[in-house]
């Protein structure tokens, strides 16, 4: 319905723009003159603003802009673009509105930045449709860059029909807008359109285009289509890139599909990526580890001549996922012997392995030496992981002290983990404190209300349990619906 309304809007505004374009010419002359004949002072200021924005100094650029008594379209274009690149969407749109209110006529360079701002901000998306009306009114609808930005706008609004209409009417298309249309189809779940209209329109169906489709499937979990895509690439003689292989292996990891992962591994060997890319090899290690094939994971790792930190992290994570905490600790010690400094992700994997293997002392030694030995300051994820380790071992008092010490680094995940440990080990006092903190941290999280309600129910405080559920219902909080997939007969 929204798509049909938007299509009717396009038809009406096209007719309207054709009617008023000639009668409004005199009102646009002032802005046109300013754009065509900027004085030297404005030109100098524009150059200064441009230099400041290129150096990343948005604040100083605003100071120069505010001091200008006379501004032209180029001035506003620079400031709109600069604010857009720095994520200041609302300010960028305010500058655009100010420019129009001063009677300055937009140039073709104005609209890509403005439409990009509207596409990236939920609050401004509807304003983007009004900007589209200005595009038609000023006759820029055929400009390739403006049209590409319009496709992006309607794609962000999930109006696939409108985006496709704009795309089909483009006299020429570049690779960027074709890839944008591919993502639009993918996000709407239209795999037929993904391989149809938009992909056939790609000027040159290169690996970048394939990677766009692969990335879409990666984001939205279309496993069967992704593996079919892998076979299509082979059939059409397209050599997958490192990024393609990593995405395909990620599909197999998430779906525990060892068989397809092994087929891709064979292609990796055939194409020589086993020697040339540590990233692909690390993805293979990770895939086998997540598919519970630790022997294959170790085999791939052992074949590496010079594994980097990313590779070591992959094998340690594989051990952790398979409950082999002792091996995680030994691998970390081996990294120390080779003078390789682990990063935060590596330490998280080691502590996770210790947590699932009950290696409390080993985990504490590693955690307490992070800053002095590796220069890693524990953050929220590391504190949450350590709380989980202590809580699983029943050391809830120690876990609570750690969270109180962490202060700002103690988030909802860590306190939720502590509350769960209190439920398992029957510590009512600490559980009540954890429940109170959780409710303060996440007052709009339905899962928190359910967890806290269950805790009070289990300790026999039925009245509080009932009231917490009533509060959740009164706030109309809803549980997020999960989803899963099942493979039947291949």
XYZ file of C-alpha atoms in Angstrom:
490
model
C 0.000 0.000 0.000
C 2.787 2.422 0.925
C 4.535 1.538 -2.337
C 1.440 2.333 -4.428
C 0.952 5.656 -2.647
C 4.554 6.608 -3.260
C 4.259 5.712 -6.967
C 1.158 7.929 -7.269
C 3.080 10.678 -5.468
C 5.846 10.453 -8.083
C 3.365 10.768 -10.957
C 1.591 13.757 -9.394
C 4.758 15.628 -8.486
C 6.207 15.107 -11.975
C 3.137 16.769 -13.543
C 3.129 19.529 -10.942
C 6.819 20.275 -11.419
C 6.411 20.557 -15.193
C 3.597 23.072 -14.671
C 5.342 25.364 -12.169
C 8.895 25.181 -13.473
C 8.436 27.986 -16.036
C 6.429 30.282 -13.711
C 8.993 30.026 -10.903
C 12.021 30.940 -13.018
C 12.191 34.522 -11.777
C 12.268 33.450 -8.118
C 15.253 31.213 -8.836
C 17.319 33.889 -10.585
C 18.702 35.326 -7.362
C 20.092 31.994 -6.181
C 21.413 31.280 -9.659
C 23.271 34.600 -9.780
C 24.848 33.981 -6.413
C 26.000 30.546 -7.568
C 27.376 31.833 -10.865
C 29.050 34.993 -9.546
C 30.384 34.543 -6.013
C 32.583 37.410 -4.881
C 36.185 36.906 -3.920
C 35.478 37.036 -0.202
C 32.923 34.217 -0.361
C 35.283 32.222 -2.548
C 38.098 32.632 0.002
C 35.851 31.555 2.870
C 34.640 28.565 0.881
C 38.213 27.452 0.260
C 38.951 27.760 3.970
C 35.850 25.760 4.928
C 36.741 23.095 2.376
C 40.279 22.760 3.774
C 38.986 22.514 7.355
C 36.429 19.858 6.456
C 39.028 17.815 4.582
C 41.201 17.881 7.710
C 38.234 16.718 9.802
C 37.819 19.965 11.753
C 34.055 20.418 11.587
C 33.926 22.793 14.575
C 36.332 25.304 13.002
C 34.459 25.031 9.706
C 31.257 26.007 11.542
C 33.057 28.972 13.118
C 34.121 30.267 9.688
C 30.606 29.642 8.356
C 28.996 31.578 11.229
C 31.301 34.575 10.624
C 30.312 34.867 6.937
C 27.946 37.727 6.175
C 27.396 36.461 2.619
C 27.061 32.809 1.643
C 26.397 31.069 -1.635
C 25.221 27.594 -2.645
C 28.767 26.256 -2.586
C 29.097 27.362 1.058
C 25.974 25.464 2.043
C 26.877 22.423 -0.053
C 30.224 22.181 1.734
C 28.661 22.469 5.187
C 25.822 20.048 4.428
C 28.264 17.489 3.064
C 30.663 17.985 5.993
C 27.949 17.502 8.598
C 26.613 14.485 6.720
C 30.037 12.800 6.666
C 30.450 13.433 10.393
C 27.091 11.920 11.312
C 25.408 15.246 12.156
C 22.245 14.443 10.215
C 19.856 16.896 11.850
C 22.306 19.810 11.562
C 22.936 18.979 7.906
C 19.212 19.064 7.153
C 18.803 22.308 9.111
C 21.479 23.892 6.914
C 19.637 22.707 3.812
C 16.353 24.190 5.075
C 18.149 27.449 5.905
C 19.630 27.612 2.404
C 16.219 27.163 0.762
C 14.585 29.703 3.090
C 17.203 32.289 2.025
C 16.141 31.877 -1.592
C 19.250 30.051 -2.771
C 18.699 27.541 -5.532
C 20.068 24.059 -4.914
C 22.616 22.656 -7.342
C 22.902 19.033 -8.438
C 25.652 18.642 -5.825
C 23.279 19.584 -3.006
C 20.861 16.692 -3.232
C 23.082 13.581 -2.872
C 24.249 14.766 0.571
C 20.783 15.871 1.690
C 19.123 12.650 0.518
C 21.892 10.617 2.128
C 21.175 12.386 5.428
C 17.465 11.595 5.098
C 18.156 7.949 4.252
C 20.355 7.436 7.289
C 18.050 9.026 9.873
C 14.685 7.540 10.809
C 13.301 10.930 11.818
C 14.306 12.557 8.519
C 13.168 9.795 6.153
C 9.773 11.412 5.551
C 11.446 14.759 4.910
C 13.314 13.011 2.111
C 10.079 12.689 0.119
C 9.690 16.485 0.248
C 13.272 16.834 -0.948
C 12.372 14.520 -3.841
C 9.660 17.008 -4.773
C 12.317 19.740 -4.926
C 14.477 17.509 -7.125
C 11.645 17.181 -9.654
C 10.762 20.868 -9.388
C 14.335 21.927 -10.204
C 14.786 19.365 -12.972
C 17.541 17.219 -11.434
C 15.633 13.924 -11.580
C 17.792 12.616 -14.448
C 21.119 13.306 -12.747
C 22.724 9.912 -12.074
C 24.081 10.822 -8.628
C 20.817 12.413 -7.513
C 18.833 9.433 -8.830
C 21.169 7.043 -7.012
C 20.564 8.931 -3.762
C 16.806 8.742 -4.357
C 17.042 4.973 -4.827
C 18.874 4.841 -1.496
C 16.172 6.940 0.173
C 13.283 4.712 -0.891
C 15.304 1.593 -0.173
C 15.732 2.843 3.423
C 11.948 3.402 3.563
C 11.465 -0.224 2.388
C 9.504 1.071 -0.636
C 11.043 -1.433 -3.034
C 8.572 -0.729 -5.867
C 9.400 2.988 -5.854
C 13.131 2.329 -5.631
C 12.874 -0.105 -8.551
C 10.864 2.400 -10.637
C 13.527 5.068 -10.106
C 16.226 2.522 -10.868
C 14.561 1.346 -14.092
C 14.153 4.929 -15.343
C 17.846 5.769 -14.944
C 19.378 6.512 -18.368
C 22.710 5.182 -17.109
C 23.697 3.212 -14.034
C 26.933 2.845 -12.163
C 28.065 -0.101 -10.081
C 27.254 1.659 -6.797
C 23.539 2.127 -7.499
C 23.230 -1.426 -8.852
C 24.773 -2.788 -5.666
C 22.427 -0.549 -3.663
C 19.462 -2.070 -5.499
C 20.808 -5.554 -4.828
C 20.848 -4.790 -1.110
C 17.354 -3.317 -1.320
C 16.012 -6.583 -2.772
C 17.950 -8.613 -0.232
C 16.642 -6.656 2.755
C 13.076 -7.101 1.513
C 13.626 -10.863 1.186
C 13.121 -10.806 -2.602
C 15.807 -13.264 -3.713
C 14.172 -13.540 -7.152
C 14.549 -9.805 -7.690
C 18.050 -10.015 -6.298
C 19.168 -12.329 -9.086
C 16.838 -10.787 -11.654
C 16.305 -7.171 -12.609
C 18.951 -5.470 -10.506
C 21.758 -7.982 -10.925
C 21.278 -8.225 -14.698
C 21.563 -4.424 -14.836
C 24.994 -4.358 -13.222
C 27.370 -2.890 -15.834
C 29.970 -5.510 -15.092
C 29.062 -8.427 -12.854
C 32.372 -8.475 -11.006
C 33.359 -9.838 -7.626
C 32.290 -6.588 -5.917
C 28.726 -7.151 -7.137
C 28.822 -10.761 -6.011
C 30.119 -9.656 -2.632
C 27.145 -7.308 -2.284
C 24.765 -10.240 -2.709
C 26.860 -12.392 -0.398
C 26.801 -9.632 2.221
C 23.006 -9.343 1.971
C 22.572 -13.071 2.486
C 25.031 -12.908 5.379
C 22.946 -10.211 7.083
C 19.608 -11.932 6.585
C 20.539 -15.579 6.953
C 19.491 -16.938 3.535
C 21.634 -20.050 3.777
C 20.317 -22.056 0.829
C 20.522 -19.061 -1.499
C 24.060 -18.296 -0.361
C 25.283 -21.801 -1.145
C 23.428 -21.676 -4.457
C 25.201 -18.394 -5.147
C 28.546 -20.051 -4.474
C 27.773 -22.664 -7.132
C 26.584 -19.959 -9.563
C 29.869 -18.106 -9.153
C 31.758 -21.277 -10.052
C 29.483 -22.020 -13.020
C 29.914 -18.501 -14.429
C 33.656 -18.579 -13.934
C 33.741 -15.906 -11.230
C 36.630 -16.349 -8.815
C 35.438 -15.716 -5.235
C 37.406 -13.138 -3.282
C 38.715 -13.476 0.270
C 35.624 -11.642 1.479
C 33.359 -14.036 -0.444
C 34.977 -17.101 1.108
C 34.765 -15.614 4.596
C 31.048 -14.879 4.134
C 30.315 -18.368 2.789
C 32.189 -19.986 5.675
C 30.278 -17.760 8.095
C 27.005 -19.204 6.725
C 28.249 -22.720 7.365
C 29.369 -21.793 10.888
C 26.021 -20.322 11.896
C 24.093 -23.289 10.557
C 26.435 -26.058 11.711
C 26.788 -27.178 8.079
C 30.080 -29.067 8.089
C 29.425 -30.751 4.748
C 29.058 -27.486 2.821
C 31.989 -26.057 4.770
C 34.206 -28.910 3.613
C 33.149 -28.330 -0.006
C 34.164 -24.688 0.299
C 37.415 -25.801 1.963
C 38.178 -27.871 -1.150
C 37.684 -24.772 -3.320
C 39.982 -22.830 -0.988
C 42.699 -25.446 -1.536
C 42.093 -25.530 -5.289
C 42.345 -21.745 -5.660
C 45.394 -21.395 -3.436
C 43.810 -19.370 -0.646
C 45.195 -21.846 1.887
C 48.622 -20.305 1.276
C 47.813 -16.713 0.345
C 45.207 -15.674 2.928
C 45.418 -16.000 6.696
C 41.912 -14.528 6.905
C 40.401 -17.401 4.921
C 42.378 -19.934 6.949
C 41.204 -18.337 10.185
C 37.613 -18.458 8.907
C 38.082 -22.185 8.218
C 39.404 -22.736 11.751
C 36.422 -20.841 13.145
C 33.944 -22.736 10.953
C 35.196 -26.174 11.979
C 35.281 -25.121 15.630
C 31.672 -23.896 15.569
C 30.626 -27.103 13.791
C 32.205 -29.121 16.665
C 34.883 -30.598 14.393
C 37.828 -29.626 16.578
C 40.196 -32.091 14.873
C 39.779 -30.370 11.494
C 40.074 -26.972 13.159
C 43.408 -27.932 14.744
C 44.575 -29.509 11.478
C 44.041 -26.251 9.551
C 45.804 -24.260 12.273
C 48.805 -26.613 12.336
C 49.297 -26.115 8.585
C 49.811 -22.358 8.994
C 53.415 -21.233 8.663
C 53.081 -17.957 10.576
C 49.681 -17.658 12.271
C 48.775 -14.139 13.378
C 46.769 -13.050 16.417
C 43.530 -13.463 14.449
C 44.429 -17.104 13.692
C 45.378 -17.815 17.309
C 42.108 -16.286 18.469
C 40.174 -18.525 16.065
C 41.760 -21.740 17.363
C 41.413 -20.657 21.018
C 37.742 -19.859 20.397
C 37.324 -23.298 18.802
C 38.737 -24.949 21.919
C 36.482 -22.794 24.118
C 33.343 -23.698 22.163
C 34.153 -27.380 22.556
C 34.659 -27.164 26.328
C 38.454 -27.489 26.209
C 39.407 -24.712 28.608
C 42.772 -26.214 29.528
C 43.822 -26.087 25.874
C 42.750 -22.420 25.714
C 45.103 -21.584 28.580
C 47.959 -23.556 27.007
C 47.490 -21.791 23.669
C 47.649 -18.419 25.426
C 50.919 -19.470 27.067
C 52.218 -20.534 23.650
C 51.383 -17.071 22.310
C 53.408 -15.584 25.187
C 56.392 -17.755 24.259
C 56.168 -16.532 20.661
C 55.940 -12.889 21.816
C 52.477 -12.489 20.290
C 50.296 -10.031 22.213
C 46.651 -11.161 22.432
C 43.824 -8.685 21.989
C 40.586 -8.391 23.958
C 38.791 -10.939 21.759
C 41.534 -13.493 22.408
C 41.249 -13.009 26.170
C 37.455 -13.273 25.988
C 37.815 -16.648 24.263
C 40.298 -17.878 26.888
C 38.104 -16.762 29.800
C 35.060 -18.311 28.141
C 36.942 -21.611 27.896
C 37.942 -21.350 31.567
C 34.335 -20.574 32.515
C 32.931 -23.678 30.810
C 35.710 -25.876 32.204
C 35.611 -24.656 35.800
C 39.155 -23.232 35.689
C 38.544 -20.445 38.198
C 42.111 -19.908 39.412
C 43.529 -19.868 35.882
C 40.869 -17.376 34.800
C 41.520 -15.090 37.764
C 45.274 -15.080 37.140
C 44.731 -14.105 33.491
C 42.132 -11.422 34.310
C 44.190 -9.833 37.101
C 47.294 -9.559 34.882
C 45.590 -8.095 31.806
C 46.696 -4.495 32.273
C 50.227 -5.181 33.534
C 51.027 -7.998 31.106
C 49.122 -7.121 27.914
C 48.144 -3.478 28.373
C 44.449 -4.387 28.181
C 42.096 -2.398 30.414
C 39.073 -4.617 31.190
C 35.854 -3.355 29.656
C 32.227 -4.440 29.857
C 32.642 -7.672 27.914
C 35.602 -8.844 29.975
C 33.860 -8.018 33.261
C 30.733 -9.863 32.111
C 32.817 -12.886 31.109
C 34.622 -12.918 34.470
C 31.329 -12.632 36.364
C 30.045 -15.618 34.401
C 33.200 -17.583 35.286
C 32.882 -16.834 39.013
C 29.118 -17.315 39.040
C 29.254 -20.743 37.404
C 31.653 -21.823 40.148
C 29.227 -20.574 42.819
C 31.439 -17.641 43.835
C 28.590 -15.121 43.637
C 29.946 -12.939 46.475
C 33.222 -12.514 44.617
C 31.327 -11.838 41.366
C 29.258 -9.095 43.028
C 32.379 -7.430 44.456
C 33.921 -7.459 40.974
C 30.845 -5.744 39.498
C 30.784 -3.107 42.222
C 34.446 -2.438 41.500
C 33.735 -2.193 37.754
C 31.064 0.526 38.234
C 30.458 2.017 34.773
C 31.788 -1.107 33.054
C 29.154 -3.305 34.714
C 26.320 -3.553 32.194
C 23.008 -5.383 32.001
C 24.619 -8.568 30.662
C 26.964 -8.848 33.660
C 24.227 -8.237 36.245
C 21.905 -10.637 34.432
C 24.631 -13.276 34.595
C 25.030 -12.650 38.327
C 21.277 -12.949 38.896
C 21.199 -16.230 36.984
C 24.055 -17.558 39.137
C 22.119 -16.559 42.260
C 19.107 -18.517 40.974
C 21.254 -21.596 40.341
C 23.158 -21.448 43.637
C 20.299 -20.155 45.805
C 21.792 -16.865 46.992
C 18.685 -14.812 47.765
C 20.360 -11.709 49.241
C 22.710 -11.009 46.333
C 19.969 -12.020 43.896
C 17.655 -9.314 45.248
C 20.379 -6.682 44.859
C 21.178 -7.852 41.329
C 17.477 -7.792 40.402
C 17.141 -4.213 41.651
C 20.168 -3.043 39.655
C 18.900 -4.841 36.542
C 15.508 -3.112 36.720
C 17.249 0.263 36.996
C 19.614 -0.447 34.089
C 17.014 -1.822 31.651
C 13.539 -0.493 32.574
C 12.198 -1.161 29.057
C 13.664 -4.632 28.526
C 10.956 -7.320 28.616
C 13.504 -10.109 29.133
C 14.746 -8.403 32.321
C 11.222 -8.327 33.785
C 10.743 -12.021 33.030
C 14.094 -12.998 34.566
C 13.503 -10.918 37.708
C 9.923 -12.172 38.008
C 11.109 -15.786 37.805
C 13.749 -15.130 40.465
C 11.182 -13.804 42.959
C 8.811 -16.657 42.127
C 11.546 -19.237 42.786
C 12.395 -17.746 46.197
C 8.700 -17.752 47.129
C 7.994 -14.013 46.865
C 4.933 -14.510 44.654
C 3.426 -11.053 45.190
C 6.512 -9.196 43.901
C 6.765 -11.663 41.006
C 3.153 -10.928 40.024
C 3.584 -7.147 40.313
C 6.683 -7.164 38.104
C 4.770 -9.008 35.371
C 1.920 -6.504 35.695
C 4.368 -3.615 35.275
C 5.736 -5.226 32.101
C 2.187 -5.683 30.781
C 1.185 -2.089 31.628
C 4.182 -0.778 29.685
C 3.177 -2.977 26.744
C 6.595 -4.604 26.686
C 6.743 -7.587 24.352
C 9.067 -10.545 24.048
C 11.104 -10.572 20.826
C 9.974 -13.480 18.677
C 12.792 -15.852 17.788
C 13.116 -17.806 14.575
C 15.025 -20.804 13.312
C 15.372 -22.944 10.194
C 15.238 -26.697 9.645
C 16.779 -28.536 6.702
C 14.492 -31.289 5.355
C 15.809 -33.740 2.727
C 18.629 -31.401 1.746
